[in-house]
mmCIF file of C-alpha atoms and ligand atoms in Angstrom:
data_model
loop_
_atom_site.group_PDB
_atom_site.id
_atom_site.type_symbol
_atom_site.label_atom_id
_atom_site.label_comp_id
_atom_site.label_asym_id
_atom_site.label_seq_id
_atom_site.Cartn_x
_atom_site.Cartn_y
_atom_site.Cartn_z
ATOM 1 C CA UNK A 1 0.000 0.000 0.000
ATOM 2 C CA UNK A 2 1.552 3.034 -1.389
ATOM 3 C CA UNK A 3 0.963 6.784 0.183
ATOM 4 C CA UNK A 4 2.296 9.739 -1.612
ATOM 5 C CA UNK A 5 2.791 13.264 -0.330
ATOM 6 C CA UNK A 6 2.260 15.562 -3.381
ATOM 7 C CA UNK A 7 3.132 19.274 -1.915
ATOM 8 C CA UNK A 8 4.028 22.213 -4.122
ATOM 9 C CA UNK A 9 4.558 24.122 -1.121
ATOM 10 C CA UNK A 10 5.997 21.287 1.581
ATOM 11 C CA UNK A 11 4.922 20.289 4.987
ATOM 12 C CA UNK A 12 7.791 20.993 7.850
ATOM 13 C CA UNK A 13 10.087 18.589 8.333
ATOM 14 C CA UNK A 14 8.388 17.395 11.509
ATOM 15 C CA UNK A 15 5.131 16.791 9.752
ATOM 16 C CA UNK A 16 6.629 14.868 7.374
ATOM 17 C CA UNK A 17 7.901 12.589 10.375
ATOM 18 C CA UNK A 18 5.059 12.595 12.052
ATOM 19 C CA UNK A 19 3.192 11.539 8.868
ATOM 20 C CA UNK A 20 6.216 8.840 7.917
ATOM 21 C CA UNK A 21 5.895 7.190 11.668
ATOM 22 C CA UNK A 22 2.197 6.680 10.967
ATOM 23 C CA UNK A 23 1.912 5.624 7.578
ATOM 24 C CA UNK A 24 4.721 2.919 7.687
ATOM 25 C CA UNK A 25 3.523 2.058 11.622
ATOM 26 C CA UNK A 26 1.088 0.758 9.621
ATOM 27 C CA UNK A 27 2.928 -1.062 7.084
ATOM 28 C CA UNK A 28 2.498 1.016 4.052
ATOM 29 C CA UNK A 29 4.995 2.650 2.239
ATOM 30 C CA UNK A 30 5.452 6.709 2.289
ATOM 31 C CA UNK A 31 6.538 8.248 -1.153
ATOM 32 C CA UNK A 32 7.189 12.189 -1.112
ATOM 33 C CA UNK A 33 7.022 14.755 -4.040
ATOM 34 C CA UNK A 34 7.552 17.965 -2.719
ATOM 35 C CA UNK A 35 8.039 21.197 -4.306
ATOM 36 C CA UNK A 36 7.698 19.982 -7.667
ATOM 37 C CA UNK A 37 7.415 22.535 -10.672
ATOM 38 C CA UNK A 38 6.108 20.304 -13.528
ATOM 39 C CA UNK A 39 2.416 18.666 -13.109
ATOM 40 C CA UNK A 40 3.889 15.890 -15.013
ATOM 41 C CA UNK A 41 5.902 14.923 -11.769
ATOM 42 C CA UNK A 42 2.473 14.710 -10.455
ATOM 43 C CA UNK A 43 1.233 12.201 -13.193
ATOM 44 C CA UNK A 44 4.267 10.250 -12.718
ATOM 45 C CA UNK A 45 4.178 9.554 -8.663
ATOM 46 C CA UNK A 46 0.892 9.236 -8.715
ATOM 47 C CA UNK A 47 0.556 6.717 -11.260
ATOM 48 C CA UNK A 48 1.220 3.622 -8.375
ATOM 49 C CA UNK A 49 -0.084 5.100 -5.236
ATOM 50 C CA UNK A 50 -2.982 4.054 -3.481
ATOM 51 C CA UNK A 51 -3.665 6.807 -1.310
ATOM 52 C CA UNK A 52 -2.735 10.612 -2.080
ATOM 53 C CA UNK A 53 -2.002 13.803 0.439
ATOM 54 C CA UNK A 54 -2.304 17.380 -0.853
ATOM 55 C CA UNK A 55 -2.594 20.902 -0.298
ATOM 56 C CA UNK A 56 -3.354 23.004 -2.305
ATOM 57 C CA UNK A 57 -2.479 20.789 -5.518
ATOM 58 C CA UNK A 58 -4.676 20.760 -7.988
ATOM 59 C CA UNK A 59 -6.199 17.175 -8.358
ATOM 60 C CA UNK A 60 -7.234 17.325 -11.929
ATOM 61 C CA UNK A 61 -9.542 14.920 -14.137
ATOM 62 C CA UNK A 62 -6.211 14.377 -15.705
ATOM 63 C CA UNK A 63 -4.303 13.635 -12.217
ATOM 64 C CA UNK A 64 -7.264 10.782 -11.571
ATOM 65 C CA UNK A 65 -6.573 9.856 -14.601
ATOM 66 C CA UNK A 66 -2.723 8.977 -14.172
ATOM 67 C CA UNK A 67 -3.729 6.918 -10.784
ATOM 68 C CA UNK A 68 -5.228 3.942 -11.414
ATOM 69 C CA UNK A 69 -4.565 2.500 -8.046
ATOM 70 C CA UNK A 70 -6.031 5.702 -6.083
ATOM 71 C CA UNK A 71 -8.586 4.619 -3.225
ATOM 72 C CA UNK A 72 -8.534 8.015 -1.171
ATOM 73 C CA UNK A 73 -7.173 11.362 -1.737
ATOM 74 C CA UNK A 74 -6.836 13.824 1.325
ATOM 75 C CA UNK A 75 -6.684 17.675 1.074
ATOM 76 C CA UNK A 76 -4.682 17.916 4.231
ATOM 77 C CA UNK A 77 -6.810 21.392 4.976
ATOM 78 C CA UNK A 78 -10.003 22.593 5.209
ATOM 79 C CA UNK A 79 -10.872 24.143 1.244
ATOM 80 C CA UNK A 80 -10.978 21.366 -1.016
ATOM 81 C CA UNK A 81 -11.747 23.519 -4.306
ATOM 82 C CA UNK A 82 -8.389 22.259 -5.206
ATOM 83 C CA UNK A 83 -9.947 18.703 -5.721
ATOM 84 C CA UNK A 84 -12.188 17.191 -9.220
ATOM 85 C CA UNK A 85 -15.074 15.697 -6.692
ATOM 86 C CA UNK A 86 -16.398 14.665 -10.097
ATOM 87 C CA UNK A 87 -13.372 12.839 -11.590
ATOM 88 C CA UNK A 88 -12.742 10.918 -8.023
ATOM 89 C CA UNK A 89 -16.027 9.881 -7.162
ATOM 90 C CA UNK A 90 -16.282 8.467 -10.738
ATOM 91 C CA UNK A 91 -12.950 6.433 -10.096
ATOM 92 C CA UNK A 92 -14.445 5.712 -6.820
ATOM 93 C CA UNK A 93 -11.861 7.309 -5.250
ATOM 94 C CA UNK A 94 -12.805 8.413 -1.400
ATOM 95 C CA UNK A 95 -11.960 12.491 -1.277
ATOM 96 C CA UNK A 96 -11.770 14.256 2.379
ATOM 97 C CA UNK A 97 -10.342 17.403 4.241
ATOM 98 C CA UNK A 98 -9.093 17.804 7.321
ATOM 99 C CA UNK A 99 -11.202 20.344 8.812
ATOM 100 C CA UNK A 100 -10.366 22.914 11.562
ATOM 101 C CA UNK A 101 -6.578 21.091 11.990
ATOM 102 C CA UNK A 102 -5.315 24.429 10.619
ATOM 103 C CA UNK A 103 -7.736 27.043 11.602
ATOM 104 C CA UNK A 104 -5.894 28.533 14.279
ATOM 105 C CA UNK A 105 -2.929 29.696 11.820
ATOM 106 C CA UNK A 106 -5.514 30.968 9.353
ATOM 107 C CA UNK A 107 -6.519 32.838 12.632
ATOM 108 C CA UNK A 108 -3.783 34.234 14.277
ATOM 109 C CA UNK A 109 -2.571 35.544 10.751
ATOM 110 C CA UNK A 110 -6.324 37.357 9.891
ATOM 111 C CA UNK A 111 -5.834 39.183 13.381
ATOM 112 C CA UNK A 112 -2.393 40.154 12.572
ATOM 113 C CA UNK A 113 -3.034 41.266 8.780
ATOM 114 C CA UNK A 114 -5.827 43.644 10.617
ATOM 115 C CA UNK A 115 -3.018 45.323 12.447
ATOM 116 C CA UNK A 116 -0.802 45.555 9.899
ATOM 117 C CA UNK A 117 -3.495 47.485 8.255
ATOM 118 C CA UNK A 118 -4.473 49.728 11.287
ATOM 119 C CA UNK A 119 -0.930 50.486 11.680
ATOM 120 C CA UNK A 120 -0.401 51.322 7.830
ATOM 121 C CA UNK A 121 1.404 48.869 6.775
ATOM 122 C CA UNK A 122 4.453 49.193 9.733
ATOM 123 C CA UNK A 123 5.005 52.587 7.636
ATOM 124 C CA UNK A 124 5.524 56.190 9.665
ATOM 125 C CA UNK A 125 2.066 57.954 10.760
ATOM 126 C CA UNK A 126 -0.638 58.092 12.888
ATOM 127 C CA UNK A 127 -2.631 54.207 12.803
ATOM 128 C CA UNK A 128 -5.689 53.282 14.641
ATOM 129 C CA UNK A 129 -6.331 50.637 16.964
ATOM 130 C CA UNK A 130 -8.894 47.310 16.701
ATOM 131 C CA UNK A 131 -10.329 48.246 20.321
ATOM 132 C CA UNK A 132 -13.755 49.079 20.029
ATOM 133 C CA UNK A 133 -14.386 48.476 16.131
ATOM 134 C CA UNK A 134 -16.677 46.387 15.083
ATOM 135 C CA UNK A 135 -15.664 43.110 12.797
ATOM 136 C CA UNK A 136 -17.885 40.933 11.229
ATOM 137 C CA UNK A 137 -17.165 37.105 10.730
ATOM 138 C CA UNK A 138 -18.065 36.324 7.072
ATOM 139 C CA UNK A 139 -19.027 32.360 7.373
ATOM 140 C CA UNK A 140 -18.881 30.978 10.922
ATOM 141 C CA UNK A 141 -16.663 27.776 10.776
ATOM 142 C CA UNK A 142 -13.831 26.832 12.431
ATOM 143 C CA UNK A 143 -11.719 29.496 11.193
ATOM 144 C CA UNK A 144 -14.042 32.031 11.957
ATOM 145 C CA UNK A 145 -14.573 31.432 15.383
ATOM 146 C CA UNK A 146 -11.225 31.452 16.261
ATOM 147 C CA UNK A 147 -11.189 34.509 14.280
ATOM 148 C CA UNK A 148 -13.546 35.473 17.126
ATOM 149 C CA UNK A 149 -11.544 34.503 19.911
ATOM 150 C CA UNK A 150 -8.622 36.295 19.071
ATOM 151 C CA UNK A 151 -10.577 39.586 18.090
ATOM 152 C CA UNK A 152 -12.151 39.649 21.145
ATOM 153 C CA UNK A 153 -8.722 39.628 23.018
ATOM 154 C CA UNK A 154 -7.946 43.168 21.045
ATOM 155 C CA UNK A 155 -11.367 44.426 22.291
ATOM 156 C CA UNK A 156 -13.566 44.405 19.232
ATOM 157 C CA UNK A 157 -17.452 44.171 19.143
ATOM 158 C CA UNK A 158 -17.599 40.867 17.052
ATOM 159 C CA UNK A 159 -20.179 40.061 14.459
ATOM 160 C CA UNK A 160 -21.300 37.258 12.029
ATOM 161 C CA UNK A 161 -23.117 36.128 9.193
ATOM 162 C CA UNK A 162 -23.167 32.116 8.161
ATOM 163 C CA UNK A 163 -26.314 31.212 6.061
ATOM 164 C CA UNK A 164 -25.763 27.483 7.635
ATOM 165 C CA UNK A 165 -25.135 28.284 11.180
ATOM 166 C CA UNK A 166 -27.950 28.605 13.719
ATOM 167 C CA UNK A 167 -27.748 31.966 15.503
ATOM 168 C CA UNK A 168 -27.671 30.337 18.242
ATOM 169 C CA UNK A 169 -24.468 28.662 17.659
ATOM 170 C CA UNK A 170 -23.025 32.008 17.026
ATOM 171 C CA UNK A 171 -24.052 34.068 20.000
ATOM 172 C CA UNK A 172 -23.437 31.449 22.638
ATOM 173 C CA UNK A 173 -20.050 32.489 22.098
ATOM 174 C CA UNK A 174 -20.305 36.165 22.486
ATOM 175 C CA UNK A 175 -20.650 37.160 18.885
ATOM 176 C CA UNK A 176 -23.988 38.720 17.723
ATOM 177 C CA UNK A 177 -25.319 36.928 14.487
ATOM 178 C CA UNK A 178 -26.831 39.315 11.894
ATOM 179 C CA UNK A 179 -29.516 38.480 9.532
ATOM 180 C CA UNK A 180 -28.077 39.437 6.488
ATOM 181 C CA UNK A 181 -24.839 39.608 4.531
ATOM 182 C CA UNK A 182 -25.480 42.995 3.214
ATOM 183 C CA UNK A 183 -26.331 43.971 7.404
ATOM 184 C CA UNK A 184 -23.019 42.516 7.941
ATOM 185 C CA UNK A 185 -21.525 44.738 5.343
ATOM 186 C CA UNK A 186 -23.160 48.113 6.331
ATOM 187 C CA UNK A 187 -22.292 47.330 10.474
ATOM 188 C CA UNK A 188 -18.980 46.390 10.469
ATOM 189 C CA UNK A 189 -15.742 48.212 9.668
ATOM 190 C CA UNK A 190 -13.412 45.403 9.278
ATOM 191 C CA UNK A 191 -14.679 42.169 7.697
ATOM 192 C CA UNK A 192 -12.824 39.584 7.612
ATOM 193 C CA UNK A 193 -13.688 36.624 4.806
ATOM 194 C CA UNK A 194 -14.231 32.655 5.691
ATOM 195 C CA UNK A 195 -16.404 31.369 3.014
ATOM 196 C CA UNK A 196 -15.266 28.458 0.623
ATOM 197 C CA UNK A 197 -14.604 29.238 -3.498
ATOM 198 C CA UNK A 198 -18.337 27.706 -5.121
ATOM 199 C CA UNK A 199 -20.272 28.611 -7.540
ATOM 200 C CA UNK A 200 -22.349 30.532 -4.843
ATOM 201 C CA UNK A 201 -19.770 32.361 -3.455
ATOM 202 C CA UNK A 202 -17.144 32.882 -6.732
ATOM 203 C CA UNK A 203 -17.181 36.825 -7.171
ATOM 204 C CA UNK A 204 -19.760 37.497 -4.382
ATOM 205 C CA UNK A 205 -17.596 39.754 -2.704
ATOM 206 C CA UNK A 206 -18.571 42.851 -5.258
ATOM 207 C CA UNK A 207 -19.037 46.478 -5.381
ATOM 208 C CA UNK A 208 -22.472 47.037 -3.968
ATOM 209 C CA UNK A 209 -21.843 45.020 -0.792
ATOM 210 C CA UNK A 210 -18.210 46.473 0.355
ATOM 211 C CA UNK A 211 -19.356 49.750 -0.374
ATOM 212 C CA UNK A 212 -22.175 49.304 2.141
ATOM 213 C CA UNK A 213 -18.918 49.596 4.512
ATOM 214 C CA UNK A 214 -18.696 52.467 7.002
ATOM 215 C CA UNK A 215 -15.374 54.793 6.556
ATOM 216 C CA UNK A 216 -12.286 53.317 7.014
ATOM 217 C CA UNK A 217 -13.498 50.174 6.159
ATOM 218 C CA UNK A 218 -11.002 47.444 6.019
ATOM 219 C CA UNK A 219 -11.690 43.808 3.996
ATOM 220 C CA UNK A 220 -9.324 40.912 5.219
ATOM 221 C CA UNK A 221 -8.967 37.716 2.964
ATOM 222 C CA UNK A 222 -7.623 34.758 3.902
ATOM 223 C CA UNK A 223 -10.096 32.396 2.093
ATOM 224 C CA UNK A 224 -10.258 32.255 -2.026
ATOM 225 C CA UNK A 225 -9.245 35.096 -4.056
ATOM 226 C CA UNK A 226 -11.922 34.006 -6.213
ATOM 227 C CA UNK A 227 -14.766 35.019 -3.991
ATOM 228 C CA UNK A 228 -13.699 38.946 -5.085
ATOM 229 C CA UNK A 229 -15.063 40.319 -7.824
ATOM 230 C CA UNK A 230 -11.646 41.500 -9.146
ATOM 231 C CA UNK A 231 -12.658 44.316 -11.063
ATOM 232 C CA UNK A 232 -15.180 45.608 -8.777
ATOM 233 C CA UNK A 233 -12.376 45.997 -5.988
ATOM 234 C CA UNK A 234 -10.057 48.151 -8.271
ATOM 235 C CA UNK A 235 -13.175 50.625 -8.449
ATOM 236 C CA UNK A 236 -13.892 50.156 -4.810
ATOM 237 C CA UNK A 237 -10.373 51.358 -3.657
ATOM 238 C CA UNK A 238 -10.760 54.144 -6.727
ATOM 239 C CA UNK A 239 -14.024 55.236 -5.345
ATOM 240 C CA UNK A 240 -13.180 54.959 -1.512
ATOM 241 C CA UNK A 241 -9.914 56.511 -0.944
ATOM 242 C CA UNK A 242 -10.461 55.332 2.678
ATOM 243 C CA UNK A 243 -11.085 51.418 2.129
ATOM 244 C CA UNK A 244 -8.504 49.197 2.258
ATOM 245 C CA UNK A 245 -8.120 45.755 1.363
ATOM 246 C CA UNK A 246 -4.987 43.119 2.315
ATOM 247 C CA UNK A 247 -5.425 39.170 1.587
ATOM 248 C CA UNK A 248 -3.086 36.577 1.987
ATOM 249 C CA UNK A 249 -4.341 35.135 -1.953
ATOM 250 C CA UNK A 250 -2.847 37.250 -4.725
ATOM 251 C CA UNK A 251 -5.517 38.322 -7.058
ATOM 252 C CA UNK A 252 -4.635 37.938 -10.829
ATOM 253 C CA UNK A 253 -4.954 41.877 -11.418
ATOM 254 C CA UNK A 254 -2.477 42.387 -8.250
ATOM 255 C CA UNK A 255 -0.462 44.558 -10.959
ATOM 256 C CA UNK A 256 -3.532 46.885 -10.517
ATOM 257 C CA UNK A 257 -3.772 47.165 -7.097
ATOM 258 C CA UNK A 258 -0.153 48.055 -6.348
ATOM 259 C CA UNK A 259 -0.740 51.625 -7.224
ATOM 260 C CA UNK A 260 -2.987 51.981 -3.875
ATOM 261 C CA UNK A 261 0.129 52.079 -1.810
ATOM 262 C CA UNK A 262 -0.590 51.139 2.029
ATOM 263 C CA UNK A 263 -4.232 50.613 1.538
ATOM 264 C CA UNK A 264 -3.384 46.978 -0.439
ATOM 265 C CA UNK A 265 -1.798 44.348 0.810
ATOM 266 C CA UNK A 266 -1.459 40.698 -0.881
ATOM 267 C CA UNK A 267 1.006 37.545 0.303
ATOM 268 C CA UNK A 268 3.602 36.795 -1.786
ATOM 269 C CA UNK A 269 2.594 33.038 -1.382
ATOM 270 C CA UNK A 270 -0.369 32.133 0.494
ATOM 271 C CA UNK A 271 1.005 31.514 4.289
ATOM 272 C CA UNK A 272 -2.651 31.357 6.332
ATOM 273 C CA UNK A 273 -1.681 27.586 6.999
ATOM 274 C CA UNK A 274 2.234 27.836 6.885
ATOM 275 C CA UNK A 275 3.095 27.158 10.560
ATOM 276 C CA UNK A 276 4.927 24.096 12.024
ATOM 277 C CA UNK A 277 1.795 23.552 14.519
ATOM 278 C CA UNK A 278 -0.643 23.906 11.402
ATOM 279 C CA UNK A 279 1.144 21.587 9.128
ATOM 280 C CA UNK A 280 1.618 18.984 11.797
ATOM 281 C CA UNK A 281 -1.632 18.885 12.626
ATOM 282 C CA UNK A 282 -3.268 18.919 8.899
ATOM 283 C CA UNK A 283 -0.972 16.458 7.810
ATOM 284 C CA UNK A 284 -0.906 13.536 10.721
ATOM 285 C CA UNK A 285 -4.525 14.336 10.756
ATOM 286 C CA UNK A 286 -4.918 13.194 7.024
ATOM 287 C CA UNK A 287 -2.259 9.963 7.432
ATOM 288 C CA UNK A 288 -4.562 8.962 10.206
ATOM 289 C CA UNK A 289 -7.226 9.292 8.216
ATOM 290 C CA UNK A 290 -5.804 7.047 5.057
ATOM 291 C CA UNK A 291 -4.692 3.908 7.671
ATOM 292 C CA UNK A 292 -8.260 4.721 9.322
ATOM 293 C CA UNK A 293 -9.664 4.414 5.868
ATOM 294 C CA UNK A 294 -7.679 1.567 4.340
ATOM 295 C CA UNK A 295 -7.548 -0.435 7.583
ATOM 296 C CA UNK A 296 -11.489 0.163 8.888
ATOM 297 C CA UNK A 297 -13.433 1.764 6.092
ATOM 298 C CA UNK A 298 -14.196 5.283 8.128
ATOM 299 C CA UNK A 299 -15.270 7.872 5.158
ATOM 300 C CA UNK A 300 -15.868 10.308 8.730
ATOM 301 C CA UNK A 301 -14.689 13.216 6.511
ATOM 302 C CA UNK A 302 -15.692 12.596 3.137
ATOM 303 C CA UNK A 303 -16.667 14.965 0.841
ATOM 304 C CA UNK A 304 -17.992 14.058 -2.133
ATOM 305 C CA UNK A 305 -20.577 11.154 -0.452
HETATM 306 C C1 3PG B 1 -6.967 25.506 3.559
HETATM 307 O O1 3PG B 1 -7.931 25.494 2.784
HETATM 308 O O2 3PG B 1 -6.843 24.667 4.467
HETATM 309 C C2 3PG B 1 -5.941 26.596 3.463
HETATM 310 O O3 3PG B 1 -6.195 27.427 2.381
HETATM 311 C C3 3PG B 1 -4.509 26.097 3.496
HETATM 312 O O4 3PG B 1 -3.943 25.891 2.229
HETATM 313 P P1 3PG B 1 -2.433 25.380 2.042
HETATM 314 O O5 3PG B 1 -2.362 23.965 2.484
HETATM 315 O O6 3PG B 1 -2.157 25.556 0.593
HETATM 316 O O7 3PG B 1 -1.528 26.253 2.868
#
């Protein structure tokens, strides 16, 4: 039984141990491709392996296609927009995440890219603090509410909209649930994104809703740059010389946005989930899952049932 790692961006060393120790403690073998530049790498270690770890690797039609042993692929993570559901459930491959193993990173780095921003970008000048602003949690998961957690350690008045979260669920943490996104929009001035890429979501984030913002308005992204509506946030930081935007996914027209100096911000690789803890966790949660999977037949986190 044959388990590859296929990371563009690598796990740390120590998750890659920790994932080794369980994979072979079960008697199957581990096979790494990490940071690998050509997708025909991909085809080619993939072609014998019967179970498959990712990131954020594309798993392609075309990838299924090249592994005809595949039983289970695992997006060690929580988006898997990265993965052909399609393609795998019609090789009967099993497809999972890993959900809320790397949440905290996501987290700790959506409070910290709010600073940055209050503080202009670490440059000279008068900043503003998060104490006593209002944020509002866009999609109340696990990376939202520990979004929640941290903000309310700064001080702020926390909000949040999740069309599939019970209000109750929300406020029995301390965080007032609003009815609507566009309410969400119009309350809070910092709002700070948690919703997965669909076909729902893919360019909801558009003019009329950020520009129901209050002044000063700040929009955090650490989920999908696809949920922006690209164009419509060039003529939101034309139109609002005091919104700002900063998101740890670089959008495909970042060449357009550099020209709004300290009030854009993008990554120069996505990093949300690039911590030692984060990786460890994602990625011995996902091993565990294959052996769990291969040896007992739990599909616990399967996503395209
Ligand atoms: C996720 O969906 O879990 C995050 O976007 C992390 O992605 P990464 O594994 O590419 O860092």
């Amino acid at each position: 039984m044959k388990v590859l790692v296929a990371t563009e961006k690598p796990f740390a060393k120590a998750a890659i141990d920790g994932i080794r120790s369980i994979v072979e403690g079960a008697g199957f073998e581990l096979a790494l491709l990490e940071k690998y530049t050509d997708v025909n790498e991909f085809y080619k270690a993939v072609a014998d392996a019967d179970a498959l770890i990712v990131r954020s690797d594309k798993v392609t039609k075309e990838v299924v296609e090249h592994a005809k042993n595949l039983k289970i692929v695992v997006r060690a993570g929580a988006g898997f927009d990265n993965l052909d559901l399609a393609a795998c459930t019609e090789h009967k491959i099993v497809a999972m995440n890993t959900p809320g193993q790397n949440s905290n990173a996501v987290a700790e780095l959506a409070a910290s890219m709010m600073v940055f921003m209050f503080r202009n970008q670490f440059t000279p000048g008068t900043g503003a603090e998060l104490k006593g602003k209002k944020l509002g949690i866009h999609a109340y998961g696990n990376v939202g509410r520990n979004v929640a957690r941290v903000a309310k350690g700064f001080g702020m008045e926390v909000y949040a909209f999740d069309a599939f979260c019970p209000k109750e669920a929300i406020e029995k943490d301390g965080v007032k649930a609003v009815g609507s996104v566009e309410e969400l929009y119009s309350t809070c001035n910092v709002v700070s994104l948690h919703i997965p890429a669909t076909k729902e979501t893919i360019e909801s984030i558009n003019y009329d809703l950020l520009n129901r913002m209050p002044k000063g308005a700040l929009l955090v992204n650490t989920a999908r740059k696809e949920v922006i509506h690209e164009a419509d946030m060039v003529r939101m930081l034309n139109d609002r010389p005091d919104f700002k935007y900063i998101t740890d996914i670089r959008p495909a027209n970042h060449d357009d946005l550099t020209q709004f100096g300290t009030r854009y911000f993008a990554t120069p690789k996505k990093m949300g989930a690039e911590t030692a803890e984060a990786n460890i966790n994602a990625g011995l949660a996902a091993a565990n899952q294959i052996v769990d999977f291969i040896k007992n037949g739990v599909t616990k986190f399967q996503v395209n049932k």
